Amino acid sequence: MAKQKKQPRPKAITPKGFRDYFGTEVTERAEMLQKIAGVYHRYGFDALESSAVETVEALGKFLPDVDRPNEGVFAWQEDDAKEGQDWLALRYDLTAPLARVFAQYRNDLPTPYRRYAMGPVWRNEKPGPGRFRQFYQCDADTVGTSSMAADAEICAMLADCLEEVGIPRGDYVIRVNNRKVLEGVLEAVDLANVSNPNGPPDYYDDMGEWQANILRTIDKFDKVGEQGVRDLLGEGRKDASGAFIDGIGLSDAQSEPVVAFLTSKGVNNAETLQNLSSAVGSSEIGYEGIRELEEIIALLNAQNYQADRIIIDPSVVRGLGYYTGPVYEAELTFEITDDKGRPRQFGSVAGGGRYDDLVRRFTGQEVPATGVSIGVDRLLSALHAKGRMDQTAKGPVVVTVMDRSRMADYQAMVAELRTAGIRAEVYLGNPKNFGNQLKYADKRNSPAAVIQGSDEHDKGIIQIKDLILGAKIAENATYEEWKERPSQFEVPRDQLVAKIREILDGQD
Amino acid sequence: MAKQKKQPRPKAITPKGFRDYFGTEVTERAEMLQKIAGVYHRYGFDALESSAVETVEALGKFLPDVDRPNEGVFAWQEDDAKEGQDWLALRYDLTAPLARVFAQYRNDLPTPYRRYAMGPVWRNEKPGPGRFRQFYQCDADTVGTSSMAADAEICAMLADCLEEVGIPRGDYVIRVNNRKVLEGVLEAVDLANVSNPNGPPDYYDDMGEWQANILRTIDKFDKVGEQGVRDLLGEGRKDASGAFIDGIGLSDAQSEPVVAFLTSKGVNNAETLQNLSSAVGSSEIGYEGIRELEEIIALLNAQNYQADRIIIDPSVVRGLGYYTGPVYEAELTFEITDDKGRPRQFGSVAGGGRYDDLVRRFTGQEVPATGVSIGVDRLLSALHAKGRMDQTAKGPVVVTVMDRSRMADYQAMVAELRTAGIRAEVYLGNPKNFGNQLKYADKRNSPAAVIQGSDEHDKGIIQIKDLILGAKIAENATYEEWKERPSQFEVPRDQLVAKIREILDGQD
């Protein structure tokens, strides 16, 4: 055998932009996903777990005239693969795989197909603070129906999910908007008569191009506000850095319906719909969008979801350029304190909408679909921010080792505890230094330690140390309290399980 | 904007060697993992979810003098990355990431560190029938202790896991062996005096090389049996294809202790240990191995795990070359019928052992560790083979749409059912053809359909169809039975939930 070259030691690092999750970070997310899956299931949605790897062709991330997949995906070339299947990539979301799966299995799947999917996705992007290149998505979509009942159902389900994971009613609102209403507004804008000070006239020879520009501007409403949108629709504005951003050249009158749309939210849904009606004027598609919103609200009311949970809000613009009909967004309305100590609203934790070209890329057929994606990591951090998560991980009861030759006795103790359903373990490190054993128990967030030296063994007893109480007492108890509430108990060996249970119950 | 070239339609296919999982395939596995996680947790193990992506350097899959990662991993090159971190790859197991994580966080983690991990791993291998390039692993390892109590604990935990997921006691056995005993046997073989008919004498100038050859031969015991091992240790044998495989040139006398080791299983652990003692002769390491096995069995007995669950079995050879101390394997002992209709034992569903060089690659320090990996997919298929899984997915109750304008009424019905915790949905396809609605309900494995036309609506009633009973009756009921047990009921609207619940309870 050839001798291997001496290699330098590898670095033990998580790749840049990736992270590891420990203990409760893993189990809290798993519990949340399980609760959400329970709601999805109750609504008739079926689980789908597609492979993490897709052909780049199926993902559609191959740009023409480029010999590598474009940015945003982690991709590699397969050896000995067929033309078109030679590049593989990690999925960047759960919707592209759904499109592929539905196209592939459409003859076997029920239609409409309600499916949910949960799992990691990968983005080959520059990582930033709190932005990772692997993160969880948690989606539910209904494929193959244009019925507004599908959209209404997903809004109701979203509300149920939030309550199921611990966001009480009143602390969230689901806002619904509709791309078609906006399109009606654009029809109401007399685009043919636009003067454009910034570009050559033939740049805007295409109405679609115009609409796309207005959509892009509207997508900035969250960031730049009403006046900002007015400026960007008109002659332009200075951004924060002082650079001048060209506007798209609408007159004030022409911008008006767009701004009216964005700000048309009334005191109730009826007033909002009234405002929207004036904004779209006689546009047919605009009218259709309003009718859709009315239908969604009527269906939700029939299921007892009222305006305290789900409302029409035309200021919801996220994704308006991407979706084709209703869009929805779940926002948490309680205040949290941000990094700089300022109060702010927590904001969006889920969003979705209707998109009607899901599988056309594969089959040429238009298949209507609507769906939602819940940002589980944001939702978890919201629950933490509200103090609705038990921050301390429940560690195991630690049975210490006083006498190495009696390991079997200690094992018998943990076996009893485990059989009783109590999390427990024997200290398995070097038992020589007893202090190290208690330090270990501390690091493990152990609720209690069990101690049995030769003396105790001969007397048939054990010592149990309540570590939570002990820590509390050490921190702030008076001498009297300390004397009255001992944190260490001597009990007969056969009362191990009973006494530990008593201590655990007292700590809850 | 440049016009895009017209692209051919992408193919909707799962990449070769990958697969998608639907409905109960997903939820059954999730439930099994959750049960196993519950046991792991009770034993004091903490969850770890490392990133799916590792640097190739950390995985150790970069061969010297090769400018690409070697086969077996999916890898790609990062742009703008530091030397040594420029190749990333998908993890191929959960142990290599554990090594990296422990080396990286060793100052913060408790020692010993008990961790469990569950998730997909990826292998860039030629796929075959039932062999996929993405599959689940489910591991538990204890890092940082050489105590046999750690190994014993993992054997006990493995038994608990199997029972927790539905394998009853008596249907499995956990077999324990020890690499050190084998090494003792090798010491007992007088290797210095071997005549080697097949290779140049200096090929075997290294004792380690010798031992490695014998280990490789022993690893074939499962496949070739006792005589096969004898032949391969000696002059060689013809394999199934008729090709002659060279042996490694031991005399019969020299092979004897190795074969004695492999076949030393007695009627009980005491007899097995006795046989092993004669096989290792005066070898110190062999004696140490036997002492370790004795200790494991004693610790397990103290926890009430007896020979009906965990036994010493020197014929367990899988991984004996890889592990450094005790090895263990969980085998299901019941018979199943294979593809060709022949009865056979189900075989191994989990395995593991002690390996003491986990993090040395990173830190230079030797850190002892021991762990197990449960093959969840094999375990699931075992439960299916034994008929211990409910094969039929419980579909949702389907509320049919008889009158499109009354969608709100139908939605109110499903809302009531869902609020009562019953899985339910409204049919969201085109309602024109009622037959299609019932076909859909059938495809969804619906337990019941709810029907309300205008007539029923006016009378304040609904029709409920018991689809499971209906299917049974359609299959094999007599006319009398059919008359006596109607599968369709007319009930007042306000008894929807009560009647559906009654039907569901009757179906369980």
Short mmCIF file of N, CA and C in Angstrom, two decimals, chain B residues 55-182:
data_model
loop_
_atom_site.label_atom_id
_atom_site.label_comp_id
_atom_site.label_asym_id
_atom_site.label_seq_id
_atom_site.Cartn_x
_atom_site.Cartn_y
_atom_site.Cartn_z
N THR B 55 -17.50 20.75 5.92
CA THR B 55 -16.34 20.88 5.05
C THR B 55 -15.81 19.47 4.76
N VAL B 56 -15.35 19.28 3.54
CA VAL B 56 -14.82 17.97 3.17
C VAL B 56 -13.64 17.63 4.08
N GLU B 57 -12.89 18.65 4.44
CA GLU B 57 -11.76 18.47 5.34
C GLU B 57 -12.20 17.85 6.67
N ALA B 58 -13.30 18.36 7.23
CA ALA B 58 -13.78 17.84 8.51
C ALA B 58 -14.30 16.41 8.36
N LEU B 59 -14.92 16.13 7.21
CA LEU B 59 -15.42 14.76 6.99
C LEU B 59 -14.27 13.79 6.78
N GLY B 60 -13.12 14.33 6.32
CA GLY B 60 -11.98 13.45 6.10
C GLY B 60 -12.11 12.61 4.86
N LYS B 61 -12.82 13.13 3.88
CA LYS B 61 -13.02 12.36 2.66
C LYS B 61 -12.14 12.85 1.51
N PHE B 62 -11.12 13.62 1.86
CA PHE B 62 -10.20 14.10 0.82
C PHE B 62 -8.97 13.20 0.83
N LEU B 63 -8.75 12.48 -0.24
CA LEU B 63 -7.57 11.63 -0.30
C LEU B 63 -6.35 12.48 -0.65
N PRO B 64 -5.19 12.13 -0.14
CA PRO B 64 -3.98 12.83 -0.52
C PRO B 64 -3.73 12.66 -2.03
N ASP B 65 -3.11 13.64 -2.62
CA ASP B 65 -2.72 13.58 -4.04
C ASP B 65 -3.90 13.47 -4.99
N VAL B 66 -5.09 13.82 -4.53
CA VAL B 66 -6.25 13.80 -5.41
C VAL B 66 -6.85 15.20 -5.33
N ASP B 67 -7.28 15.74 -6.45
CA ASP B 67 -7.74 17.12 -6.38
C ASP B 67 -9.26 17.25 -6.26
N ARG B 68 -9.94 16.13 -6.04
CA ARG B 68 -11.38 16.16 -5.75
C ARG B 68 -11.64 15.28 -4.53
N PRO B 69 -12.72 15.54 -3.80
CA PRO B 69 -13.07 14.62 -2.71
C PRO B 69 -13.27 13.23 -3.30
N ASN B 70 -12.92 12.21 -2.54
CA ASN B 70 -13.04 10.87 -3.10
C ASN B 70 -14.49 10.42 -3.14
N GLU B 71 -14.69 9.28 -3.71
CA GLU B 71 -16.06 8.81 -3.94
C GLU B 71 -16.80 8.59 -2.63
N GLY B 72 -18.10 8.57 -2.73
CA GLY B 72 -18.90 8.28 -1.55
C GLY B 72 -19.61 9.50 -1.01
N VAL B 73 -19.12 10.70 -1.31
CA VAL B 73 -19.80 11.91 -0.83
C VAL B 73 -20.25 12.78 -2.00
N PHE B 74 -21.31 13.53 -1.76
CA PHE B 74 -21.71 14.58 -2.69
C PHE B 74 -20.98 15.85 -2.27
N ALA B 75 -20.13 16.35 -3.12
CA ALA B 75 -19.30 17.49 -2.73
C ALA B 75 -19.28 18.54 -3.83
N TRP B 76 -19.02 19.76 -3.45
CA TRP B 76 -18.89 20.86 -4.41
C TRP B 76 -17.91 21.88 -3.87
N GLN B 77 -17.40 22.69 -4.79
CA GLN B 77 -16.39 23.66 -4.41
C GLN B 77 -17.04 25.01 -4.15
N GLU B 78 -16.64 25.64 -3.06
CA GLU B 78 -17.16 26.96 -2.71
C GLU B 78 -16.37 28.03 -3.43
N ASP B 79 -17.04 29.10 -3.79
CA ASP B 79 -16.32 30.26 -4.31
C ASP B 79 -15.77 31.05 -3.12
N ASP B 80 -14.64 31.68 -3.33
CA ASP B 80 -14.09 32.63 -2.34
C ASP B 80 -13.98 32.04 -0.95
N ALA B 81 -13.55 30.81 -0.82
CA ALA B 81 -13.43 30.25 0.52
C ALA B 81 -11.97 30.13 0.89
N LYS B 82 -11.74 30.06 2.20
CA LYS B 82 -10.37 29.91 2.69
C LYS B 82 -9.82 28.54 2.32
N GLU B 83 -8.51 28.46 2.18
CA GLU B 83 -7.81 27.20 1.97
C GLU B 83 -8.31 26.16 2.99
N GLY B 84 -8.63 24.98 2.51
CA GLY B 84 -9.06 23.91 3.41
C GLY B 84 -10.55 23.92 3.68
N GLN B 85 -11.19 25.05 3.38
CA GLN B 85 -12.63 25.10 3.59
C GLN B 85 -13.35 25.29 2.26
N ASP B 86 -12.63 25.05 1.17
CA ASP B 86 -13.22 25.39 -0.12
C ASP B 86 -14.07 24.27 -0.71
N TRP B 87 -13.98 23.07 -0.16
CA TRP B 87 -14.87 22.00 -0.59
C TRP B 87 -15.87 21.71 0.51
N LEU B 88 -17.15 21.69 0.15
CA LEU B 88 -18.19 21.32 1.09
C LEU B 88 -18.82 20.01 0.63
N ALA B 89 -19.43 19.29 1.55
CA ALA B 89 -20.07 18.02 1.19
C ALA B 89 -21.23 17.74 2.11
N LEU B 90 -22.16 16.93 1.63
CA LEU B 90 -23.25 16.45 2.48
C LEU B 90 -22.71 15.36 3.40
N ARG B 91 -23.12 15.36 4.66
CA ARG B 91 -22.66 14.33 5.60
C ARG B 91 -23.08 12.94 5.08
N TYR B 92 -22.20 11.96 5.30
CA TYR B 92 -22.51 10.59 4.85
C TYR B 92 -22.92 9.71 6.03
N ASP B 93 -22.74 10.21 7.25
CA ASP B 93 -23.27 9.54 8.43
C ASP B 93 -23.42 10.58 9.53
N LEU B 94 -23.77 10.15 10.75
CA LEU B 94 -23.95 11.09 11.85
C LEU B 94 -22.78 11.04 12.83
N THR B 95 -21.83 10.13 12.58
CA THR B 95 -20.70 9.99 13.49
C THR B 95 -19.60 11.00 13.17
N ALA B 96 -19.31 11.17 11.88
CA ALA B 96 -18.28 12.15 11.50
C ALA B 96 -18.67 13.56 11.98
N PRO B 97 -19.94 13.98 11.80
CA PRO B 97 -20.32 15.29 12.35
C PRO B 97 -20.21 15.34 13.88
N LEU B 98 -20.51 14.23 14.56
CA LEU B 98 -20.37 14.21 16.02
C LEU B 98 -18.91 14.46 16.41
N ALA B 99 -18.00 13.83 15.68
CA ALA B 99 -16.58 14.03 15.96
C ALA B 99 -16.22 15.51 15.80
N ARG B 100 -16.68 16.11 14.71
CA ARG B 100 -16.39 17.52 14.46
C ARG B 100 -17.00 18.39 15.56
N VAL B 101 -18.27 18.13 15.90
CA VAL B 101 -18.96 18.94 16.91
C VAL B 101 -18.27 18.80 18.27
N PHE B 102 -17.90 17.56 18.62
CA PHE B 102 -17.29 17.39 19.94
C PHE B 102 -15.94 18.09 20.01
N ALA B 103 -15.17 18.00 18.91
CA ALA B 103 -13.88 18.70 18.90
C ALA B 103 -14.08 20.21 18.97
N GLN B 104 -15.10 20.69 18.27
CA GLN B 104 -15.35 22.14 18.19
C GLN B 104 -15.85 22.73 19.50
N TYR B 105 -16.74 22.01 20.18
CA TYR B 105 -17.39 22.56 21.37
C TYR B 105 -16.96 21.85 22.65
N ARG B 106 -15.81 21.17 22.65
CA ARG B 106 -15.50 20.29 23.77
C ARG B 106 -15.40 21.01 25.10
N ASN B 107 -15.10 22.31 25.07
CA ASN B 107 -15.01 23.04 26.34
C ASN B 107 -16.37 23.43 26.91
N ASP B 108 -17.38 23.43 26.05
CA ASP B 108 -18.72 23.81 26.52
C ASP B 108 -19.61 22.61 26.80
N LEU B 109 -19.32 21.50 26.16
CA LEU B 109 -20.19 20.34 26.32
C LEU B 109 -19.86 19.62 27.63
N PRO B 110 -20.87 19.02 28.25
CA PRO B 110 -20.57 18.19 29.42
C PRO B 110 -19.76 16.97 28.97
N THR B 111 -18.90 16.50 29.83
CA THR B 111 -18.18 15.26 29.54
C THR B 111 -18.40 14.31 30.71
N PRO B 112 -18.79 13.09 30.48
CA PRO B 112 -19.15 12.48 29.18
C PRO B 112 -20.33 13.19 28.51
N TYR B 113 -20.31 13.17 27.20
CA TYR B 113 -21.36 13.79 26.41
C TYR B 113 -22.23 12.69 25.80
N ARG B 114 -23.48 12.61 26.29
CA ARG B 114 -24.43 11.67 25.69
C ARG B 114 -25.26 12.44 24.68
N ARG B 115 -25.18 12.04 23.43
CA ARG B 115 -25.99 12.78 22.44
C ARG B 115 -26.71 11.80 21.51
N TYR B 116 -27.90 12.22 21.07
CA TYR B 116 -28.55 11.46 20.00
C TYR B 116 -28.77 12.37 18.80
N ALA B 117 -28.86 11.78 17.64
CA ALA B 117 -29.05 12.53 16.40
C ALA B 117 -29.90 11.70 15.46
N MET B 118 -30.79 12.37 14.74
CA MET B 118 -31.66 11.68 13.79
C MET B 118 -31.77 12.54 12.56
N GLY B 119 -31.65 11.93 11.41
CA GLY B 119 -31.82 12.72 10.21
C GLY B 119 -31.26 12.02 9.00
N PRO B 120 -31.46 12.65 7.84
CA PRO B 120 -30.98 12.02 6.61
C PRO B 120 -29.47 12.15 6.47
N VAL B 121 -28.89 11.16 5.81
CA VAL B 121 -27.50 11.22 5.40
C VAL B 121 -27.47 10.87 3.91
N TRP B 122 -26.37 11.22 3.26
CA TRP B 122 -26.30 11.08 1.81
C TRP B 122 -25.06 10.30 1.40
N ARG B 123 -25.22 9.38 0.48
CA ARG B 123 -24.08 8.61 -0.03
C ARG B 123 -24.06 8.70 -1.55
N ASN B 124 -22.93 9.10 -2.07
CA ASN B 124 -22.80 9.18 -3.53
C ASN B 124 -22.35 7.82 -4.06
N GLU B 125 -23.29 6.89 -4.03
CA GLU B 125 -22.98 5.52 -4.45
C GLU B 125 -23.92 5.09 -5.54
N LYS B 126 -23.56 4.03 -6.19
CA LYS B 126 -24.43 3.46 -7.21
C LYS B 126 -25.69 2.95 -6.52
N PRO B 127 -26.85 3.50 -6.88
CA PRO B 127 -28.07 3.03 -6.23
C PRO B 127 -28.44 1.64 -6.72
N GLY B 128 -29.11 0.86 -5.89
CA GLY B 128 -29.60 -0.46 -6.28
C GLY B 128 -31.00 -0.65 -5.74
N PRO B 129 -31.60 -1.82 -5.96
CA PRO B 129 -32.96 -2.03 -5.45
C PRO B 129 -32.97 -1.89 -3.93
N GLY B 130 -33.80 -1.00 -3.42
CA GLY B 130 -33.88 -0.80 -1.98
C GLY B 130 -32.69 -0.06 -1.39
N ARG B 131 -31.74 0.33 -2.25
CA ARG B 131 -30.59 1.10 -1.76
C ARG B 131 -30.67 2.51 -2.29
N PHE B 132 -30.81 3.47 -1.39
CA PHE B 132 -30.99 4.84 -1.81
C PHE B 132 -29.79 5.69 -1.45
N ARG B 133 -29.68 6.81 -2.10
CA ARG B 133 -28.54 7.69 -1.86
C ARG B 133 -28.84 8.71 -0.77
N GLN B 134 -30.08 8.71 -0.28
CA GLN B 134 -30.44 9.50 0.91
C GLN B 134 -31.25 8.58 1.80
N PHE B 135 -30.88 8.46 3.06
CA PHE B 135 -31.65 7.64 3.98
C PHE B 135 -31.45 8.14 5.40
N TYR B 136 -32.32 7.66 6.31
CA TYR B 136 -32.29 8.15 7.68
C TYR B 136 -31.33 7.36 8.54
N GLN B 137 -30.65 8.05 9.45
CA GLN B 137 -29.95 7.37 10.51
C GLN B 137 -30.49 7.90 11.84
N CYS B 138 -30.28 7.12 12.87
CA CYS B 138 -30.85 7.43 14.18
C CYS B 138 -29.85 6.89 15.20
N ASP B 139 -28.96 7.76 15.66
CA ASP B 139 -27.81 7.34 16.45
C ASP B 139 -27.86 7.85 17.89
N ALA B 140 -27.24 7.10 18.77
CA ALA B 140 -26.97 7.59 20.13
C ALA B 140 -25.54 7.20 20.48
N ASP B 141 -24.78 8.14 20.99
CA ASP B 141 -23.38 7.89 21.34
C ASP B 141 -23.05 8.55 22.67
N THR B 142 -22.14 7.91 23.40
CA THR B 142 -21.60 8.51 24.62
C THR B 142 -20.12 8.77 24.38
N VAL B 143 -19.72 10.03 24.48
CA VAL B 143 -18.35 10.42 24.15
C VAL B 143 -17.62 10.82 25.43
N GLY B 144 -16.42 10.31 25.60
CA GLY B 144 -15.60 10.77 26.70
C GLY B 144 -15.58 9.87 27.91
N THR B 145 -15.93 8.62 27.74
CA THR B 145 -15.80 7.68 28.85
C THR B 145 -15.40 6.31 28.33
N SER B 146 -14.52 5.66 29.05
CA SER B 146 -14.15 4.30 28.66
C SER B 146 -14.87 3.28 29.55
N SER B 147 -15.80 3.77 30.40
CA SER B 147 -16.51 2.86 31.30
C SER B 147 -17.40 1.90 30.52
N MET B 148 -17.33 0.64 30.89
CA MET B 148 -18.20 -0.37 30.27
C MET B 148 -19.67 -0.09 30.59
N ALA B 149 -19.91 0.72 31.65
CA ALA B 149 -21.29 1.08 31.99
C ALA B 149 -21.94 1.82 30.81
N ALA B 150 -21.13 2.56 30.04
CA ALA B 150 -21.66 3.26 28.88
C ALA B 150 -22.12 2.27 27.82
N ASP B 151 -21.32 1.23 27.60
CA ASP B 151 -21.69 0.22 26.60
C ASP B 151 -22.92 -0.56 27.05
N ALA B 152 -22.93 -0.93 28.34
CA ALA B 152 -24.07 -1.69 28.87
C ALA B 152 -25.35 -0.87 28.74
N GLU B 153 -25.22 0.41 29.06
CA GLU B 153 -26.37 1.30 29.01
C GLU B 153 -26.95 1.39 27.60
N ILE B 154 -26.05 1.44 26.62
CA ILE B 154 -26.54 1.55 25.24
C ILE B 154 -27.24 0.25 24.81
N CYS B 155 -26.75 -0.89 25.28
CA CYS B 155 -27.44 -2.15 24.97
C CYS B 155 -28.84 -2.17 25.60
N ALA B 156 -28.93 -1.72 26.85
CA ALA B 156 -30.23 -1.68 27.53
C ALA B 156 -31.18 -0.73 26.81
N MET B 157 -30.63 0.42 26.43
CA MET B 157 -31.43 1.45 25.75
C MET B 157 -31.94 0.92 24.41
N LEU B 158 -31.09 0.18 23.73
CA LEU B 158 -31.47 -0.39 22.44
C LEU B 158 -32.65 -1.35 22.62
N ALA B 159 -32.58 -2.18 23.66
CA ALA B 159 -33.70 -3.09 23.95
C ALA B 159 -34.97 -2.30 24.22
N ASP B 160 -34.86 -1.25 25.04
CA ASP B 160 -36.03 -0.42 25.34
C ASP B 160 -36.61 0.21 24.07
N CYS B 161 -35.73 0.68 23.20
CA CYS B 161 -36.19 1.31 21.94
C CYS B 161 -37.00 0.32 21.12
N LEU B 162 -36.49 -0.90 20.98
CA LEU B 162 -37.19 -1.89 20.16
C LEU B 162 -38.57 -2.18 20.73
N GLU B 163 -38.65 -2.31 22.05
CA GLU B 163 -39.95 -2.58 22.66
C GLU B 163 -40.88 -1.38 22.52
N GLU B 164 -40.29 -0.18 22.65
CA GLU B 164 -41.09 1.05 22.54
C GLU B 164 -41.76 1.17 21.17
N VAL B 165 -41.06 0.76 20.11
CA VAL B 165 -41.64 0.93 18.77
C VAL B 165 -42.51 -0.26 18.38
N GLY B 166 -42.59 -1.28 19.25
CA GLY B 166 -43.57 -2.34 18.96
C GLY B 166 -42.99 -3.72 18.69
N ILE B 167 -41.70 -3.93 18.98
CA ILE B 167 -41.13 -5.28 18.87
C ILE B 167 -41.19 -5.90 20.27
N PRO B 168 -42.03 -6.90 20.49
CA PRO B 168 -42.17 -7.42 21.85
C PRO B 168 -40.95 -8.24 22.27
N ARG B 169 -40.75 -8.32 23.57
CA ARG B 169 -39.67 -9.13 24.11
C ARG B 169 -39.82 -10.56 23.58
N GLY B 170 -38.73 -11.16 23.20
CA GLY B 170 -38.80 -12.50 22.62
C GLY B 170 -38.67 -12.47 21.11
N ASP B 171 -39.00 -11.32 20.52
CA ASP B 171 -38.90 -11.19 19.07
C ASP B 171 -37.59 -10.53 18.64
N TYR B 172 -36.74 -10.22 19.61
CA TYR B 172 -35.45 -9.62 19.27
C TYR B 172 -34.40 -10.14 20.25
N VAL B 173 -33.16 -10.01 19.86
CA VAL B 173 -32.07 -10.30 20.78
C VAL B 173 -30.93 -9.34 20.46
N ILE B 174 -30.26 -8.88 21.49
CA ILE B 174 -29.09 -8.02 21.28
C ILE B 174 -27.86 -8.85 21.59
N ARG B 175 -27.01 -8.99 20.58
CA ARG B 175 -25.82 -9.83 20.70
C ARG B 175 -24.61 -8.92 20.91
N VAL B 176 -23.77 -9.31 21.84
CA VAL B 176 -22.60 -8.51 22.18
C VAL B 176 -21.33 -9.33 21.93
N ASN B 177 -20.35 -8.70 21.35
CA ASN B 177 -19.06 -9.35 21.12
C ASN B 177 -17.99 -8.33 21.50
N ASN B 178 -16.71 -8.70 21.35
CA ASN B 178 -15.67 -7.75 21.71
C ASN B 178 -14.45 -7.93 20.83
N ARG B 179 -14.06 -6.86 20.20
CA ARG B 179 -12.90 -6.87 19.33
C ARG B 179 -11.63 -7.32 20.07
N LYS B 180 -11.55 -6.96 21.36
CA LYS B 180 -10.34 -7.29 22.11
C LYS B 180 -10.18 -8.80 22.29
N VAL B 181 -11.30 -9.50 22.42
CA VAL B 181 -11.23 -10.95 22.54
C VAL B 181 -10.63 -11.52 21.26
N LEU B 182 -11.10 -10.99 20.14
CA LEU B 182 -10.55 -11.44 18.87
C LEU B 182 -9.05 -11.14 18.78
#
